[in-house]
Coordinates of C-alpha atoms and ligand atoms in Angstrom, one line a residue:
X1 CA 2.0 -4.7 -46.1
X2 CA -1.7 -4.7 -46.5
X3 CA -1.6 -8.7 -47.1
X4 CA 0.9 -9.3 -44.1
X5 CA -1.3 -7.3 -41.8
X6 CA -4.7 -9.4 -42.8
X7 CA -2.4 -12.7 -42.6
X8 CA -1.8 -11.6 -39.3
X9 CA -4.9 -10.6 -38.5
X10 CA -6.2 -14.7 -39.7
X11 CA -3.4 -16.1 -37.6
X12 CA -4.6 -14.4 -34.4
X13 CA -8.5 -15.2 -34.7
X14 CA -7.4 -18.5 -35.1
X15 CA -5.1 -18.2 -31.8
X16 CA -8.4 -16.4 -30.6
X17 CA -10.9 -19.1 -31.5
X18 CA -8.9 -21.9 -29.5
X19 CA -7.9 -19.4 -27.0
X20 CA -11.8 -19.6 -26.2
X21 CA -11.7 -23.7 -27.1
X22 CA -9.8 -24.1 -24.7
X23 CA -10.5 -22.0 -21.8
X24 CA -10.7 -22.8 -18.5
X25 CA -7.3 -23.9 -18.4
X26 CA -6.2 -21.1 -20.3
X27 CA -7.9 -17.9 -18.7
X28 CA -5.3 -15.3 -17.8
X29 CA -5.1 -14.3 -14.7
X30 CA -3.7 -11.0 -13.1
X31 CA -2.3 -11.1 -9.7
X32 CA -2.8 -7.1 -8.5
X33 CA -1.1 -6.4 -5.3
X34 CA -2.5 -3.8 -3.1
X35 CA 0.0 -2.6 -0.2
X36 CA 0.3 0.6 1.9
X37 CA 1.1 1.1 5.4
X38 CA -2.0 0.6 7.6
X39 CA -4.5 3.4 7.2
X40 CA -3.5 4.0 3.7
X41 CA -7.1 2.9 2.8
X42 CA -6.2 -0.8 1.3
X43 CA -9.7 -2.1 2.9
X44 CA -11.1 0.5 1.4
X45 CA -9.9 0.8 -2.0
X46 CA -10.3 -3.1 -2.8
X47 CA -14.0 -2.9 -1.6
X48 CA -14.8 0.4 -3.7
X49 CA -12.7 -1.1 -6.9
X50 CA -14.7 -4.3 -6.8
X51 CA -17.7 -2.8 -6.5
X52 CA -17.2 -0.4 -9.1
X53 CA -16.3 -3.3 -11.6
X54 CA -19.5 -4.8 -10.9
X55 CA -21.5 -1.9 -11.0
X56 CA -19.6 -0.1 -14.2
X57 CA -21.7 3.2 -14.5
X58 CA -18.3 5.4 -12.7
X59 CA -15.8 3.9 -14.4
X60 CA -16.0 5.9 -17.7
X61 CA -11.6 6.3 -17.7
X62 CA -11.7 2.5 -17.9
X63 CA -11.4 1.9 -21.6
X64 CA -12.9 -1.8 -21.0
X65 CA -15.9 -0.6 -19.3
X66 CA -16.9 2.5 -21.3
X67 CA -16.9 0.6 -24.8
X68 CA -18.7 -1.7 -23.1
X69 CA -16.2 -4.8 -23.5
X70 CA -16.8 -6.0 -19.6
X71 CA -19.6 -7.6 -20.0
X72 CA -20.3 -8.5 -16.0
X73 CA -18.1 -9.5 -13.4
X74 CA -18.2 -11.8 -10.4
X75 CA -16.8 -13.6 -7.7
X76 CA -15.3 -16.5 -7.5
X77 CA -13.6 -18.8 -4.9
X78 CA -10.0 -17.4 -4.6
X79 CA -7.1 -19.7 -6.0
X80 CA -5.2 -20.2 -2.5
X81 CA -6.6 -22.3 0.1
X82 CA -4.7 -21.0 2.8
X83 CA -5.1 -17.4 2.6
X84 CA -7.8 -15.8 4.3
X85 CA -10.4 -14.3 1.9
X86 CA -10.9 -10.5 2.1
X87 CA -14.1 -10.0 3.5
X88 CA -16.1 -8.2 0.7
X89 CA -19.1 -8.3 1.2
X90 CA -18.9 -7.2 4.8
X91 CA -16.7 -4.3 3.9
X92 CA -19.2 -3.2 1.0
X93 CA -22.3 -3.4 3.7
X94 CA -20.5 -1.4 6.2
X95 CA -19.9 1.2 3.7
X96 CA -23.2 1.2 2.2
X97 CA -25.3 1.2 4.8
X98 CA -28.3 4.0 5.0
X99 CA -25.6 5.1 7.9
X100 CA -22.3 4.2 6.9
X101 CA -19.0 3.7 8.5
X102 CA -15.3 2.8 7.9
X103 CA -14.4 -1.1 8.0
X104 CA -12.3 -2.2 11.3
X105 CA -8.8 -2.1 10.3
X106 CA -7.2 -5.9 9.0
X107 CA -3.7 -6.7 9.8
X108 CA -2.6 -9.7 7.8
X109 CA -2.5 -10.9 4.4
X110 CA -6.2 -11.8 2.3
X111 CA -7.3 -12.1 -1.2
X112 CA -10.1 -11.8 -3.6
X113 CA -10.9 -13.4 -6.9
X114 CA -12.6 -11.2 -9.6
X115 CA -13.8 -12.8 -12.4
X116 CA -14.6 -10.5 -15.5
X117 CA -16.4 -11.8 -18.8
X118 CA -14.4 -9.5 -21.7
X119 CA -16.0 -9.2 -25.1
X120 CA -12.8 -9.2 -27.5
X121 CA -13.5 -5.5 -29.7
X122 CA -12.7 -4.9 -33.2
X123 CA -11.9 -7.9 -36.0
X124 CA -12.1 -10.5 -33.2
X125 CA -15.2 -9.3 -32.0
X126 CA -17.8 -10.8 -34.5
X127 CA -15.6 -14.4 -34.5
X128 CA -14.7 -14.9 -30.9
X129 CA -16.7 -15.3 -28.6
X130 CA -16.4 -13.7 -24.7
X131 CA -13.6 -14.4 -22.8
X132 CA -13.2 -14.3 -18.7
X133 CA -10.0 -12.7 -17.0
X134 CA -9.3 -13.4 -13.5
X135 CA -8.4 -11.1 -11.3
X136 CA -6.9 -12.1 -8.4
X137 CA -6.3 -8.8 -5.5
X138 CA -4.1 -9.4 -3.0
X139 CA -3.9 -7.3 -0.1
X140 CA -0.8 -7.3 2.3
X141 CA 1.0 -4.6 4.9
X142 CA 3.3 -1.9 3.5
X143 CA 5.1 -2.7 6.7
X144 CA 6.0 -6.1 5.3
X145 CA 7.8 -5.0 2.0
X146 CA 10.0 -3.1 4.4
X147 CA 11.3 -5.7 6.3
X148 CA 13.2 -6.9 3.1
X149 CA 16.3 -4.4 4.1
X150 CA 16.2 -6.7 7.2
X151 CA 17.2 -9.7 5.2
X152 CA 20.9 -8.1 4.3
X153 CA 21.3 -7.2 7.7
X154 CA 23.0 -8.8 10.7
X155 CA 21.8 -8.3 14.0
X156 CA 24.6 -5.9 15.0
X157 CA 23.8 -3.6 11.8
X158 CA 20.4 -3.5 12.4
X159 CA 20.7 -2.9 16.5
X160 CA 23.2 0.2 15.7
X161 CA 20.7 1.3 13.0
X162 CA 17.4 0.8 14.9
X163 CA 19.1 3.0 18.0
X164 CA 20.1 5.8 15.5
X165 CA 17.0 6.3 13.7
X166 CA 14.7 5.9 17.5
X167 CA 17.1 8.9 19.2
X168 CA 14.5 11.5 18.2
X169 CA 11.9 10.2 17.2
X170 CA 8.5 9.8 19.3
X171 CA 9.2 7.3 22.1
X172 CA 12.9 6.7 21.3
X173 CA 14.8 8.3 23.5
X174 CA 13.1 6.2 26.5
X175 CA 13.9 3.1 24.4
X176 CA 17.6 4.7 24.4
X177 CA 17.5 5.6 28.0
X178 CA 16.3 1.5 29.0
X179 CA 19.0 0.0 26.9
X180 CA 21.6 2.5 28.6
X181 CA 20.7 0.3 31.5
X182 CA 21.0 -3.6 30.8
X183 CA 24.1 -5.1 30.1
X184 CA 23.5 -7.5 26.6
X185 CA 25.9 -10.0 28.4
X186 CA 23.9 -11.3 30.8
X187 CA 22.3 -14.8 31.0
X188 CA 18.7 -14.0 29.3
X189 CA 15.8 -13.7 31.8
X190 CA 13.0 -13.9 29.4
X191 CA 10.5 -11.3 31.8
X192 CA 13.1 -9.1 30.8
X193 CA 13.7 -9.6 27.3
X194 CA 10.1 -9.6 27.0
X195 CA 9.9 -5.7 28.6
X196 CA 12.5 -4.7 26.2
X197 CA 10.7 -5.8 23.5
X198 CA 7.5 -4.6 24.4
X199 CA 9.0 -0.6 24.9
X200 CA 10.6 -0.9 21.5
X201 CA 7.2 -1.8 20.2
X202 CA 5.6 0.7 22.1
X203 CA 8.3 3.0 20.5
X204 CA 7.6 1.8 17.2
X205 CA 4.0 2.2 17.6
X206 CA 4.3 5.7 18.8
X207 CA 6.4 6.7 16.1
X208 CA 4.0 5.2 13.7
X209 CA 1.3 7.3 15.1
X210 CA 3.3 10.2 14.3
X211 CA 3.0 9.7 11.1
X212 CA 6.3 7.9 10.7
X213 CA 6.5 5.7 8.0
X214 CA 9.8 3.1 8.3
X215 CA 8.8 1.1 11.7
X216 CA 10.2 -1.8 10.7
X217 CA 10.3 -4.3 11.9
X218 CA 7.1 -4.9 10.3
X219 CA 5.5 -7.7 12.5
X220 CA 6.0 -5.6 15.6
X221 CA 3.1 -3.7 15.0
X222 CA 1.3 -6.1 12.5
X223 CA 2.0 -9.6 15.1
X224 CA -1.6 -11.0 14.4
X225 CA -1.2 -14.4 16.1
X226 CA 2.5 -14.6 16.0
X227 CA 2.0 -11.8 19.0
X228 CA 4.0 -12.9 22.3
X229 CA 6.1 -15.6 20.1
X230 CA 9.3 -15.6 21.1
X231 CA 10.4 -14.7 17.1
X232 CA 9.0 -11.4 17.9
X233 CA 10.2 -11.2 21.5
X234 CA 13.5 -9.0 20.2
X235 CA 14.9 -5.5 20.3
X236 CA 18.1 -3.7 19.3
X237 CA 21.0 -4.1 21.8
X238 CA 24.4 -2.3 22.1
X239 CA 26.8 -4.0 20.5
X240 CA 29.5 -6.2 21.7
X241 CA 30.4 -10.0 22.0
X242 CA 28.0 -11.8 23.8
X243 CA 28.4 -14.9 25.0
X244 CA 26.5 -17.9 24.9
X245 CA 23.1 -18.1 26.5
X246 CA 23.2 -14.3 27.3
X247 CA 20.7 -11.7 26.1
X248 CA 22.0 -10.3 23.2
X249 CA 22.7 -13.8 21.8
X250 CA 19.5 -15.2 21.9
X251 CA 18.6 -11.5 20.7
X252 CA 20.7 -12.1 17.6
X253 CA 18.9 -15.4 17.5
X254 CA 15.7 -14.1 17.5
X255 CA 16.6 -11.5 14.9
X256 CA 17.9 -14.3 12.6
X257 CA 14.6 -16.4 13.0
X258 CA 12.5 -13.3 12.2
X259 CA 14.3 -12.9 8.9
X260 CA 13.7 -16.6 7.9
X261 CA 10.6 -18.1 9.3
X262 CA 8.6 -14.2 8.6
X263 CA 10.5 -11.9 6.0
X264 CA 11.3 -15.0 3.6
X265 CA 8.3 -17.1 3.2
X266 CA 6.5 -13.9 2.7
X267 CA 8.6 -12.7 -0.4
X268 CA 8.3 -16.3 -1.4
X269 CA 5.0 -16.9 -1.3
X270 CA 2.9 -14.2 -2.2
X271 CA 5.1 -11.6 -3.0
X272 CA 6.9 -13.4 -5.8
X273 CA 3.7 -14.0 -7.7
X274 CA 2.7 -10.5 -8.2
X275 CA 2.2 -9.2 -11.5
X276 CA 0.9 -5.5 -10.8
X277 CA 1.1 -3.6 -7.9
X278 CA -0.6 -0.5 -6.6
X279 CA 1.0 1.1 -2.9
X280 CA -1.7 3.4 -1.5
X281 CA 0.2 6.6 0.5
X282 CA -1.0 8.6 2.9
X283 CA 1.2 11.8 1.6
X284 CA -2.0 14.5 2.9
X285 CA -1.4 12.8 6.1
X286 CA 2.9 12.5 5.8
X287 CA 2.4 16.4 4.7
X288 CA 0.7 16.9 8.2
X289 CA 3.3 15.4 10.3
X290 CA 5.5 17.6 9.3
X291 CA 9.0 18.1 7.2
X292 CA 10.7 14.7 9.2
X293 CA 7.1 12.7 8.6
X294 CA 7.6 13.5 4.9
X295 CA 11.5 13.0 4.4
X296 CA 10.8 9.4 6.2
X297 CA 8.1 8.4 3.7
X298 CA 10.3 9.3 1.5
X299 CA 13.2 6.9 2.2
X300 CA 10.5 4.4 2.7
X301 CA 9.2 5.3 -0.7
X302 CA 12.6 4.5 -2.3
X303 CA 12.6 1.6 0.1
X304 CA 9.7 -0.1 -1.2
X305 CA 10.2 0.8 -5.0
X306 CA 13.8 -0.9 -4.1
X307 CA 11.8 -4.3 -3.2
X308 CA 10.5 -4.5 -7.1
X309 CA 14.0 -4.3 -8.5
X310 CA 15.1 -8.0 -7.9
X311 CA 18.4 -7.9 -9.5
X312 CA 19.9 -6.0 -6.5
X313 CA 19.4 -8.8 -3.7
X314 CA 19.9 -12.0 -4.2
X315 CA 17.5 -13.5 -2.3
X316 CA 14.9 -12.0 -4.9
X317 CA 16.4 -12.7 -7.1
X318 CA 16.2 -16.1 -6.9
X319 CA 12.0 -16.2 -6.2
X320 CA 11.5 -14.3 -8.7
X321 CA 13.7 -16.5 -11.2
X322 CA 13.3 -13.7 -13.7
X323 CA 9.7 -12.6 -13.5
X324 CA 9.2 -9.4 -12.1
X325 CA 6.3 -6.8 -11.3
X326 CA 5.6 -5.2 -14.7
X327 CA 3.5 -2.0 -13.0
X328 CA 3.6 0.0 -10.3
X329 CA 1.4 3.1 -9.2
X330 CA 1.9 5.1 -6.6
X331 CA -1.4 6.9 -4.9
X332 CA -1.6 8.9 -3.2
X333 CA -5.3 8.3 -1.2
X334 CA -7.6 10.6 0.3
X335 CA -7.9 12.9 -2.3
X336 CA -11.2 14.1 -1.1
X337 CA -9.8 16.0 1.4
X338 CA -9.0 18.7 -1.1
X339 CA -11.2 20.5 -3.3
X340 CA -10.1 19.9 -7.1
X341 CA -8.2 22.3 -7.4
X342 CA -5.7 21.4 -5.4
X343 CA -5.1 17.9 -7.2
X344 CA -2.5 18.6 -9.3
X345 CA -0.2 20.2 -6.7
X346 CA -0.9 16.8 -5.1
X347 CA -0.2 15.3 -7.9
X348 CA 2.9 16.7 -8.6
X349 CA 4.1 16.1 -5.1
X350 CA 3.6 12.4 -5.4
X351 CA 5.6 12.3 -9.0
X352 CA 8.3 14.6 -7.2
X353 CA 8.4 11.8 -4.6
X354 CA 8.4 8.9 -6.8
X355 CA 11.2 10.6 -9.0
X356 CA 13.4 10.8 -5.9
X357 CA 12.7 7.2 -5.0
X358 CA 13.6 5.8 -8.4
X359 CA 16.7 7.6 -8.4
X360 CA 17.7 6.7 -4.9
X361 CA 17.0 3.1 -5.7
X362 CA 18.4 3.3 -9.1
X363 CA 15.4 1.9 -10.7
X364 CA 14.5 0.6 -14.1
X365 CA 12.8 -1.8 -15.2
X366 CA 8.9 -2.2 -14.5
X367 CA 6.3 0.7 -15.6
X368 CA 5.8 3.1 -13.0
X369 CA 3.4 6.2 -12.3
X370 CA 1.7 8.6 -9.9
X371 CA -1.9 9.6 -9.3
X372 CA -3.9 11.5 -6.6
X373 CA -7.3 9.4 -5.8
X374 CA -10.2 8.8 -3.2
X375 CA -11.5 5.2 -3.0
X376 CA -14.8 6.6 -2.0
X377 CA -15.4 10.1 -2.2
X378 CA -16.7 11.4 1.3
X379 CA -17.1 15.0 0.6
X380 CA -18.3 17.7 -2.0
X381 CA -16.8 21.0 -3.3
X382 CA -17.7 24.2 -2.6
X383 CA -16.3 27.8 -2.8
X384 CA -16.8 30.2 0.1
X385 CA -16.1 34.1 0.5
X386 CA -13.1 34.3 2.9
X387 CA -11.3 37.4 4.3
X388 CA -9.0 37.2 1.8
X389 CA -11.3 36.4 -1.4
X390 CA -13.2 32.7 -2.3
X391 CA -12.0 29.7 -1.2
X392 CA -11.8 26.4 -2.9
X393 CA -13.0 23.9 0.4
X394 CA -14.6 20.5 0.5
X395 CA -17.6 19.8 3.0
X396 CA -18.3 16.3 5.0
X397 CA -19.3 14.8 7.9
X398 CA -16.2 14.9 11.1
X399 CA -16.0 11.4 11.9
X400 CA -15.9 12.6 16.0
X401 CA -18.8 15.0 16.1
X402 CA -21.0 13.8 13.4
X403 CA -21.4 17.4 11.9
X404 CA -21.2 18.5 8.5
X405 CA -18.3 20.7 8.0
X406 CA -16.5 22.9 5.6
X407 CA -12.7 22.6 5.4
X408 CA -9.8 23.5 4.2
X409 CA -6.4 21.6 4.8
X410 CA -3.8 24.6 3.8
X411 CA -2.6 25.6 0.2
X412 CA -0.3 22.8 -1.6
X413 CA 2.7 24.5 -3.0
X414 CA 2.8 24.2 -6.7
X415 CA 6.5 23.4 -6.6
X416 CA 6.7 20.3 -5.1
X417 CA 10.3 21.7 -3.9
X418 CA 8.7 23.9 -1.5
X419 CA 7.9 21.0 0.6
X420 CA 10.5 18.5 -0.3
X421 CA 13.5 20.6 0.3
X422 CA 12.8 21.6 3.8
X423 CA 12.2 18.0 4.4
X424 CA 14.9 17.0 3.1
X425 CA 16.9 19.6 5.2
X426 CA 15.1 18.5 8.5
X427 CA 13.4 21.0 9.5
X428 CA 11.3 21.6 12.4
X429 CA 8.3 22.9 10.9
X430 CA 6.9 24.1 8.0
X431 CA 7.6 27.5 7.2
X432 CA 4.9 29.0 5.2
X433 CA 1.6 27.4 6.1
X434 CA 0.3 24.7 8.1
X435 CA -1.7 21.8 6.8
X436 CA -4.4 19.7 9.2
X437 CA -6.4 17.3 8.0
X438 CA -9.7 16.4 9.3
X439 CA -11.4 12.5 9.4
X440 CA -14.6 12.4 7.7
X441 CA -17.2 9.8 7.8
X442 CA -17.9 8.1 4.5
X443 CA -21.3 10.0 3.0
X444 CA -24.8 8.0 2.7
X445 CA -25.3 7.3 -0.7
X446 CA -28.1 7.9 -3.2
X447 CA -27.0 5.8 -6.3
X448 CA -28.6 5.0 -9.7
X449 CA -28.9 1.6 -11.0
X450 CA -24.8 0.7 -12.5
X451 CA -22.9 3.0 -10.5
X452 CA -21.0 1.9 -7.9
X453 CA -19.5 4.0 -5.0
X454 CA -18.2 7.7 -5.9
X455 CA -14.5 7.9 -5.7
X456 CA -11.9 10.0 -7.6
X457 CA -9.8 8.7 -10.6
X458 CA -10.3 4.9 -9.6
X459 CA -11.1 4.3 -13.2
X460 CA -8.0 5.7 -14.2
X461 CA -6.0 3.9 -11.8
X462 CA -7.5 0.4 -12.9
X463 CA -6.9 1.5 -16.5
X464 CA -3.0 2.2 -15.8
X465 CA -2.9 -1.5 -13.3
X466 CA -4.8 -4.1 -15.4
X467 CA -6.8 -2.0 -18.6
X468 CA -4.4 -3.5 -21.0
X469 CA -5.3 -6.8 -20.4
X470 CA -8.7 -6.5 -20.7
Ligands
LIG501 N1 -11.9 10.6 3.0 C1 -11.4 9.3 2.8 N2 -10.9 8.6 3.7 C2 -10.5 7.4 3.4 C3 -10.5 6.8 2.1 N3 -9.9 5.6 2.2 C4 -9.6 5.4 3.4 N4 -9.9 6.4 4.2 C5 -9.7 6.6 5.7 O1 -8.6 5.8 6.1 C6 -8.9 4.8 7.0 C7 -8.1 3.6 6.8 O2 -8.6 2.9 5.6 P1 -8.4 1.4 5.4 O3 -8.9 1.0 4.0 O4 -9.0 0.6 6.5 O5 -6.8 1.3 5.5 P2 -5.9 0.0 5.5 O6 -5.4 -0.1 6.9 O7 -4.8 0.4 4.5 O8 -6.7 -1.2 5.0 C8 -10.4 4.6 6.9 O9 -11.0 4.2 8.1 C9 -10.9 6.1 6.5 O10 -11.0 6.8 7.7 C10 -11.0 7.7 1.1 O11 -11.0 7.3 -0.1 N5 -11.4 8.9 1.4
LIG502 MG1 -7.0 -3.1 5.7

């Protein structure tokens, strides 16, 4: 045993050696996607990560950093030509500055190349000599994995599912009422078409805003400069036979061009190449909306965990051509709205919520997990005497007023059930307690030489997505 192990042990410092021999066309690379609807904190989160594997002095639940095997990291130009580069450097000044705010949201695809130079550890490390790992962070909408349900869909399904889910929610019932009102067979007029699909996008939006999370389709509230195109110039329609050169046919049209020339090539392209994924969730936020906010992220939970299963839809199945993602983790952001304490209850939410969306989607297969973190911490704890004994609050500067505050956004239930089962049941409120939530403004920040921005757990999430391959 002894001799098979140091056998072993030769045969893989020699693969070492010429791993290093032969380099740079052998460096691995990692391709980490980073999704969430918008205003998960994606911007945010990439800019904080990066900075926090240049500067290494937070990052002690990173196994590579606290032994010391990152020896420095850097940037390098990205590997794709045509997508835009996310703007780092910008993102990190803005949040850095002596006084700091939050980057302008994005709304479309970008990437970053992070280089790391990794010092092999034990037998290897006195023979072989540094090697670099590329790490390459892609950052694309949440609302663009959802659009993959469009793909089985035909126009009719999706109109008749669109109308149901809108009766009730924020806007909807106007969208209704309209569509009450036009008749699908009609020649197309293309003002009109172009009214109807601006109030379902105005729908969409407002239901968004609500905290809503499935407002698909996607590109209606992400268009960037496909806005006023005719591919997104579409809306659900009652449905009947409609005959050529009427509404509802170029509608269907429409529908069919938005599923090829938008939801495909982005699968294809970028979201086929994905090795690890992390999808940021706003559950504080969901959990403020209220029981119908949270069942909704929920399905889109399941939704989304659905898209990394590729054996269920064909068309995956076929650009992925038997790779697949071999991580997931779920986070839930913002985590610096709540005072410690409170972290495993939101936690344990989270994990609750993943559970149900692996078995809704019947999922196996890749590695999956839940965590509670705060890209950049914004606040700090304190206790304070309350009528009813000490409470656990955090304290920040309100983003509106510019005043430090303390607050307190309600007590998490330990049982996750507590939450989910009310949502689940659709009700109208929740029973026990309220929850707000509060926008602070990112703190100014006094750091020592090596640490990059505060944040919570981000060491622990990049040791679950990549710290393996380091
Ligand atoms: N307190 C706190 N707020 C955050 C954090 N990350 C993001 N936010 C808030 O969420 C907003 C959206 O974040 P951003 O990264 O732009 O989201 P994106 O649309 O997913 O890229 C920011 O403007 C902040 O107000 C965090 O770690 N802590
Ligand atoms: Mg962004």
């Amino acid at each position: 045993m002894v001799i098979s192990t140091i056998a072993d042990q030769i045969t893989r410092t020699v693969e070492g050696i010429s791993d290093t021999l032969t380099s740079p066309f052998t460096d691995p690379v990692i391709r980490l996607g980073v999704t969430g609807l918008s205003r998960a904190g994606k911007t945010v989160f990439i800019t904080s990560l990066v900075a926090n594997l240049m500067d290494r002095g937070r990052m002690p639940q990173l196994e590579a950093a606290a032994t010391g095997a990152i020896r420095t990291a850097y940037l390098q130009p990205q590997p794709d030509d045509t997508v835009p580069r996310f703007n780092y450097e910008a993102y990190l000044s803005q949040l850095t500055a002596p006084e700091p705010t939050w980057p302008d949201g994005t709304r479309q695809i970008s990437e970053l190349r992070l280089s790391l130079r990794v010092q092999p550890s034990g037998l290897l490390s006195g023979i072989s000599g540094p090697r670099t790992v590329h790490i390459d962070i892609v950052d694309y909408p949440g609302e663009w994995l959802l659009d993959l349900g469009l793909l089985d869909q035909t126009y009719a399904e999706w109109s008749e599912a669109a109308l149901s889910r809108a009766r009730g929610r924020p806007g909807g019932e106007d969208y209704v009422a309209l569509v009450a009102g036009v008749d699908p067979t009609v020649r197309l007029d293309e003002p009109e078409a172009q009214v109807l699909a601006e109030r379902f996008t105005a729908h969409l939006r407002e239901a968004r805003e609500a905290g809503f999370s499935d407002c698909s389709p996607g590109r209606f509230l992400l268009p960037g400069d496909l806005a006023g195109s005719p591919v997104l110039t579409f809306a659900p329609l009652p449905t009947t036979r409609y005959p050529r050169g009427s509404l509802g046919r170029e509608f269907e049209r429409r529908f069919e061009s938005y599923k090829r020339n938008i939801v495909q090539p982005f699968f294809r392209d970028h979201f086929a190449k994905i090795d690890r994924q992390i999808v940021l969730v706003d559950v504080l936020g969901a959990i403020h909306g209220g029981p119908a906010t949270l069942d909704d992220l929920r399905g889109a939970m399941a939704r989304i965990l659905g898209t990394f299963r590729p054996g269920k839809n064909a068309f995956l199945t076929r650009i992925f051509q038997g790779r697949r993602v071999e991580k997931i983790l779920f986070a839930a952001t913002k985590a610096d709205h709540l005072h410690h304490s409170q972290h495993p209850q939101l936690t344990a939410i989270t994990e609750a919520l993943l559970r149900e969306a692996k078995d809704r989607a019947d999922f196996a297969g890749a590695q999956t997990a839940a965590m509670s973190i705060a890209a950049l911490r914004t606040t700090v704890e304190e206790t304070v005497d309350h009528k009813d004994g000490p409470l656990d609050v955090v304290r920040g500067r309100l983003l509106d007023t510019n005043k430090q505050a303390a607050f307190y956004p309600g007590k998490l239930p330990s049982d996750p059930a507590h939450l989910l089962a009310p949502a689940r049941e659709g009700s109208d409120s929740w029973l026990d307690a309220d929850y707000s939530i509060m926008n602070f403004a990112p703190a100014p920040l006094t750091r020592k030489p090596g640490d990059g921005p505060p944040h919570i757990r981000l060491d622990k999430a990049a040791q679950f997505l990549f710290g393996d391959r380091l």
